[in-house]
Amino acid sequence: MKIITPLQYVDETTEVVANYMLKYTPQIFRLLDKVNEIFEPVGSSVLIQFNDRKFLITASHLKYEYESLYFFRDNHFHLLVGKFVYTNPNKSNLSKFTDILVCEIDQESNKFLTNHYDFVNAKHINFDYYPENQKKFLIIGYPWRKTRFNKIKNKFKIIPYKFLTEVYNGTISNDLKSFEDQLLILDYNQREIINIKTGYKKKSVIPEGLSGCGVWHIPNMLNLNQIRFNLVGILIRQDEYNKKYVIAIRIHIISEILRVYFNVNLQKSRITVLEKNNF
């Protein structure tokens, strides 16, 4: 009889939950070579909806760097089209740590995404979520090093990445401290990740390509029949120097962008209030 340790059980449970989250998580590509129609992966995203209005959320530096963003499913690429609101992440510290893009998708993009993905119903999102519980945050997205194009088969091999983590309790820069109300700093020591199946340390995946993916709070991983989850943020960047943590925009900033720039009927955030000149 196989004995399942608690750590292995959590790992297998994480797999089940992460696969569920994938239906809200499109991978993002850019057009590298227009003449030869060569695409490459650059990021991740999350889909949410308010009644009949549908939105894609990702990191703004993807749009700022590459301009045109694409999805890939069933050997077909589709251009993301819609109304975009996003920052220039290189403009200031404020924009660097508000590296977020919101797109209200148009009819054609809506049709493509609806055929292949689901949208998180905003009624189930707590936009004033505060991370009191420091454990069980699930990051799910697409590091570009785990996406490979097979020239022989003329298709992509795509491996999503899932990582269970907690709030980072180490030292952060003064710049980050200034934006703590709008950021979620999560433990990701890239050089010393613990493999929970073996218990040994190993180097983890470089998180390039995870930009724009969702951060989900999973408070009850051990009961598969009663799993609850909450979208609490969007990953935007890694610790630039020590590679010990990743940084996410907290969900209330996204609610403020939706309220201010898209006239979505949401209450002002009780944590951070945005005005149009803030973004």
Coordinates of C-alpha atoms in Angstrom, one line a residue:
M1 CA 0.0 0.0 0.0
K2 CA 1.3 3.5 -0.9
I3 CA 1.6 5.8 2.0
I4 CA 0.9 9.5 1.1
T5 CA 2.7 12.0 3.3
P6 CA 1.0 15.3 4.0
L7 CA 3.5 17.2 1.8
Q8 CA 2.9 14.8 -1.1
Y9 CA -0.9 15.2 -0.5
V10 CA -0.6 19.0 -0.6
D11 CA 1.3 18.7 -3.8
E12 CA -1.2 16.5 -5.5
T13 CA -4.0 18.7 -4.2
T14 CA -2.2 21.8 -5.6
E15 CA -2.1 20.0 -9.0
V16 CA -5.9 19.6 -8.9
V17 CA -6.6 23.2 -7.9
A18 CA -4.0 24.6 -10.3
N19 CA -5.6 22.7 -13.2
Y20 CA -8.9 24.3 -12.2
M21 CA -7.3 27.8 -12.3
L22 CA -5.9 27.2 -15.7
K23 CA -9.3 27.7 -17.3
Y24 CA -9.0 31.4 -16.3
T25 CA -5.4 31.8 -17.3
P26 CA -4.5 32.4 -21.0
Q27 CA -0.9 32.5 -22.0
I28 CA 0.2 35.5 -24.0
F29 CA 2.5 35.6 -27.1
R30 CA 4.0 38.2 -29.2
L31 CA 4.7 38.2 -33.0
L32 CA 8.5 37.9 -33.3
D33 CA 8.7 37.7 -37.1
K34 CA 5.8 38.9 -39.2
V35 CA 7.1 37.7 -42.5
N36 CA 7.5 34.1 -41.3
E37 CA 4.7 34.3 -38.7
I38 CA 6.9 33.3 -35.8
F39 CA 5.5 33.8 -32.4
E40 CA 7.1 33.5 -28.9
P41 CA 5.6 33.4 -25.4
V42 CA 6.0 36.5 -23.2
G43 CA 3.5 36.3 -20.3
S44 CA 0.3 35.2 -18.6
S45 CA -3.1 36.7 -17.9
V46 CA -6.4 36.3 -16.0
L47 CA -9.9 36.7 -17.3
I48 CA -12.7 38.2 -15.2
Q49 CA -16.3 39.4 -15.9
F50 CA -18.9 41.7 -14.6
N51 CA -22.3 40.6 -15.9
D52 CA -21.8 40.8 -19.7
R53 CA -18.6 42.9 -19.6
K54 CA -15.4 40.8 -19.9
F55 CA -11.9 41.9 -19.1
L56 CA -8.3 40.6 -19.4
I57 CA -5.8 41.5 -16.7
T58 CA -2.0 41.2 -17.2
A59 CA 1.2 43.1 -16.6
S60 CA 1.5 46.4 -18.5
H61 CA 5.1 45.9 -19.5
L62 CA 4.0 43.2 -21.9
K63 CA 1.9 45.7 -23.9
Y64 CA 4.4 48.5 -23.5
E65 CA 7.3 46.4 -24.8
Y66 CA 5.6 44.4 -27.5
E67 CA 2.4 46.4 -28.4
S68 CA 0.5 43.6 -30.0
L69 CA -0.4 40.6 -27.8
Y70 CA -1.7 37.2 -29.0
F71 CA -3.3 34.0 -27.7
F72 CA -2.7 30.5 -29.0
R73 CA -5.1 27.6 -29.0
D74 CA -5.7 24.7 -31.4
N75 CA -2.7 25.7 -33.5
H76 CA -4.2 29.2 -34.1
F77 CA -3.1 32.6 -32.9
H78 CA -5.6 35.4 -32.1
L79 CA -4.8 39.1 -31.6
L80 CA -6.0 40.7 -28.4
V81 CA -8.3 43.6 -29.3
G82 CA -10.2 45.9 -27.0
K83 CA -10.0 49.0 -24.8
F84 CA -6.7 49.1 -23.0
V85 CA -5.6 51.0 -19.9
Y86 CA -2.0 50.5 -18.8
T87 CA 1.0 52.2 -17.5
N88 CA 4.5 52.9 -18.8
P89 CA 6.4 50.9 -16.2
N90 CA 9.6 52.8 -16.8
K91 CA 8.2 56.3 -16.1
S92 CA 8.5 56.4 -12.3
N93 CA 8.5 54.3 -9.2
L94 CA 4.7 54.6 -9.0
S95 CA 4.3 53.2 -12.5
K96 CA 7.0 50.5 -11.8
F97 CA 4.9 49.2 -9.0
T98 CA 1.6 49.7 -10.7
D99 CA 2.7 47.6 -13.7
I100 CA -0.8 46.5 -14.6
L101 CA -2.9 46.3 -17.8
V102 CA -6.7 46.0 -18.0
C103 CA -8.4 45.3 -21.3
E104 CA -12.1 45.2 -21.9
I105 CA -12.0 42.8 -24.8
D106 CA -13.9 43.3 -28.0
Q107 CA -16.4 41.0 -29.6
E108 CA -14.0 38.9 -31.6
S109 CA -11.5 38.4 -28.8
N110 CA -14.5 37.6 -26.5
K111 CA -15.6 34.9 -28.9
F112 CA -12.2 33.3 -29.1
L113 CA -11.5 33.4 -25.4
T114 CA -15.0 32.2 -24.4
N115 CA -14.5 29.2 -26.7
H116 CA -11.3 28.2 -25.0
Y117 CA -11.4 29.6 -21.4
D118 CA -13.7 30.7 -18.6
F119 CA -14.0 34.1 -16.8
V120 CA -13.8 34.5 -13.1
N121 CA -17.2 36.0 -12.0
A122 CA -16.4 39.3 -10.2
K123 CA -19.2 38.5 -7.7
H124 CA -16.9 35.9 -6.2
I125 CA -13.9 38.3 -5.9
N126 CA -13.3 40.1 -2.6
F127 CA -11.8 43.4 -3.9
D128 CA -10.9 44.5 -0.4
Y129 CA -9.0 41.3 0.4
Y130 CA -6.3 41.8 3.0
P131 CA -3.6 39.1 3.3
E132 CA -3.9 38.3 6.9
N133 CA -3.4 34.6 6.3
Q134 CA 0.3 34.4 5.3
K135 CA 0.2 30.9 3.8
K136 CA -1.3 29.1 0.8
F137 CA -1.0 31.5 -2.1
L138 CA -1.0 29.7 -5.4
I139 CA 0.8 31.2 -8.4
I140 CA -0.2 29.7 -11.8
G141 CA 1.1 30.8 -15.2
Y142 CA 3.5 30.1 -18.1
P143 CA 7.2 30.7 -17.7
W144 CA 8.5 31.1 -21.3
R145 CA 11.3 28.6 -20.8
K146 CA 8.6 25.9 -20.3
T147 CA 7.1 26.6 -23.7
R148 CA 8.9 25.1 -26.6
F149 CA 8.1 25.0 -30.3
N150 CA 8.6 21.6 -32.0
K151 CA 9.6 22.3 -35.6
I152 CA 9.0 18.7 -36.7
K153 CA 5.5 18.5 -35.3
N154 CA 4.9 22.2 -36.0
K155 CA 3.3 22.8 -32.6
F156 CA 4.0 24.2 -29.2
K157 CA 4.6 22.1 -26.1
I158 CA 3.2 24.2 -23.3
I159 CA 3.9 23.3 -19.6
P160 CA 2.1 25.6 -17.1
Y161 CA 3.9 26.2 -13.8
K162 CA 2.2 26.2 -10.4
F163 CA 3.8 27.2 -7.1
L164 CA 2.4 27.3 -3.6
T165 CA 3.9 30.0 -1.4
E166 CA 3.4 32.5 1.4
V167 CA 4.0 36.1 2.3
Y168 CA 7.7 37.0 2.2
N169 CA 8.9 38.0 5.6
G170 CA 12.5 39.0 4.7
T171 CA 14.0 42.4 4.1
I172 CA 12.6 44.6 1.2
S173 CA 13.8 47.9 -0.3
N174 CA 12.6 51.3 0.9
D175 CA 11.0 51.7 -2.5
L176 CA 8.8 48.6 -2.0
K177 CA 7.9 49.7 1.5
S178 CA 6.4 52.9 0.1
F179 CA 4.0 50.8 -1.9
E180 CA 3.1 48.1 0.6
D181 CA -0.6 49.0 0.6
Q182 CA -0.9 48.1 -3.1
L183 CA 1.6 45.2 -3.4
L184 CA 1.8 41.6 -2.2
I185 CA 5.4 40.3 -1.7
L186 CA 5.6 36.5 -1.9
D187 CA 8.3 34.1 -1.1
Y188 CA 10.1 32.8 -4.2
N189 CA 13.8 32.0 -3.4
Q190 CA 14.6 31.0 -6.9
R191 CA 18.0 29.4 -5.9
E192 CA 16.6 27.4 -3.0
I193 CA 13.1 26.1 -3.7
I194 CA 12.2 23.0 -1.6
N195 CA 10.9 20.2 -3.8
I196 CA 8.0 19.0 -1.6
K197 CA 8.0 15.5 -3.1
T198 CA 11.7 14.9 -2.2
G199 CA 12.4 17.4 0.6
Y200 CA 15.6 18.5 -1.2
K201 CA 16.5 22.1 -2.3
K202 CA 16.8 22.8 -6.0
K203 CA 16.9 25.8 -8.3
S204 CA 13.5 26.7 -9.4
V205 CA 12.1 28.0 -12.7
I206 CA 13.1 31.6 -13.7
P207 CA 9.7 33.3 -13.5
E208 CA 10.0 35.3 -16.8
G209 CA 6.6 34.7 -18.5
L210 CA 4.7 34.5 -15.2
S211 CA 4.2 38.2 -15.5
G212 CA 0.4 38.9 -15.5
C213 CA -0.6 35.5 -14.0
G214 CA -3.0 35.3 -11.1
V215 CA -2.2 35.0 -7.4
W216 CA -4.9 32.9 -5.7
H217 CA -5.4 32.5 -1.9
I218 CA -6.3 28.9 -1.2
P219 CA -7.3 28.6 2.5
N220 CA -8.4 25.0 2.6
M221 CA -6.2 22.8 0.4
L222 CA -6.8 19.5 2.3
N223 CA -10.5 19.1 1.4
L224 CA -11.0 18.8 -2.3
N225 CA -14.8 18.8 -2.0
Q226 CA -14.8 22.2 -0.3
I227 CA -12.0 24.1 -1.9
R228 CA -12.5 27.8 -1.8
F229 CA -10.3 30.3 -3.6
N230 CA -9.9 34.0 -4.1
L231 CA -8.1 35.9 -6.8
V232 CA -6.0 38.3 -4.7
G233 CA -3.4 39.8 -7.1
I234 CA -1.6 39.8 -10.4
L235 CA 2.1 39.0 -10.6
I236 CA 4.2 41.7 -12.1
R237 CA 7.9 41.2 -11.4
Q238 CA 10.7 39.4 -9.5
D239 CA 13.1 40.7 -6.9
E240 CA 15.7 42.2 -9.2
Y241 CA 18.8 41.6 -7.0
N242 CA 18.6 38.6 -4.7
K243 CA 15.9 36.6 -6.5
K244 CA 14.2 35.8 -3.2
Y245 CA 10.6 37.0 -3.8
V246 CA 8.1 38.0 -6.5
I247 CA 5.8 41.0 -6.5
A248 CA 2.1 41.1 -7.2
I249 CA -0.4 44.0 -7.6
R250 CA -3.1 43.5 -5.0
I251 CA -6.7 43.0 -6.3
H252 CA -8.1 46.3 -5.0
I253 CA -5.8 48.3 -7.4
I254 CA -7.5 46.4 -10.2
S255 CA -10.9 47.2 -8.8
E256 CA -10.0 50.9 -8.7
I257 CA -8.9 50.8 -12.4
L258 CA -12.1 49.2 -13.3
R259 CA -14.1 51.7 -11.3
V260 CA -12.3 54.8 -12.5
Y261 CA -11.4 54.0 -16.1
F262 CA -14.1 51.6 -17.2
N263 CA -17.0 53.0 -15.1
V264 CA -17.7 49.6 -13.6
N265 CA -20.2 49.9 -10.7
L266 CA -17.8 49.2 -7.8
Q267 CA -17.4 50.8 -4.4
K268 CA -14.3 52.9 -3.8
S269 CA -11.5 50.8 -2.3
R270 CA -11.2 51.0 1.5
I271 CA -7.4 50.5 1.0
T272 CA -6.2 52.7 -1.9
V273 CA -8.3 55.1 -3.9
L274 CA -7.2 56.0 -7.4
E275 CA -8.0 59.1 -9.4
K276 CA -7.5 59.3 -13.2
N277 CA -4.4 61.4 -12.8
N278 CA -2.8 58.6 -10.7
F279 CA -2.5 56.2 -13.6

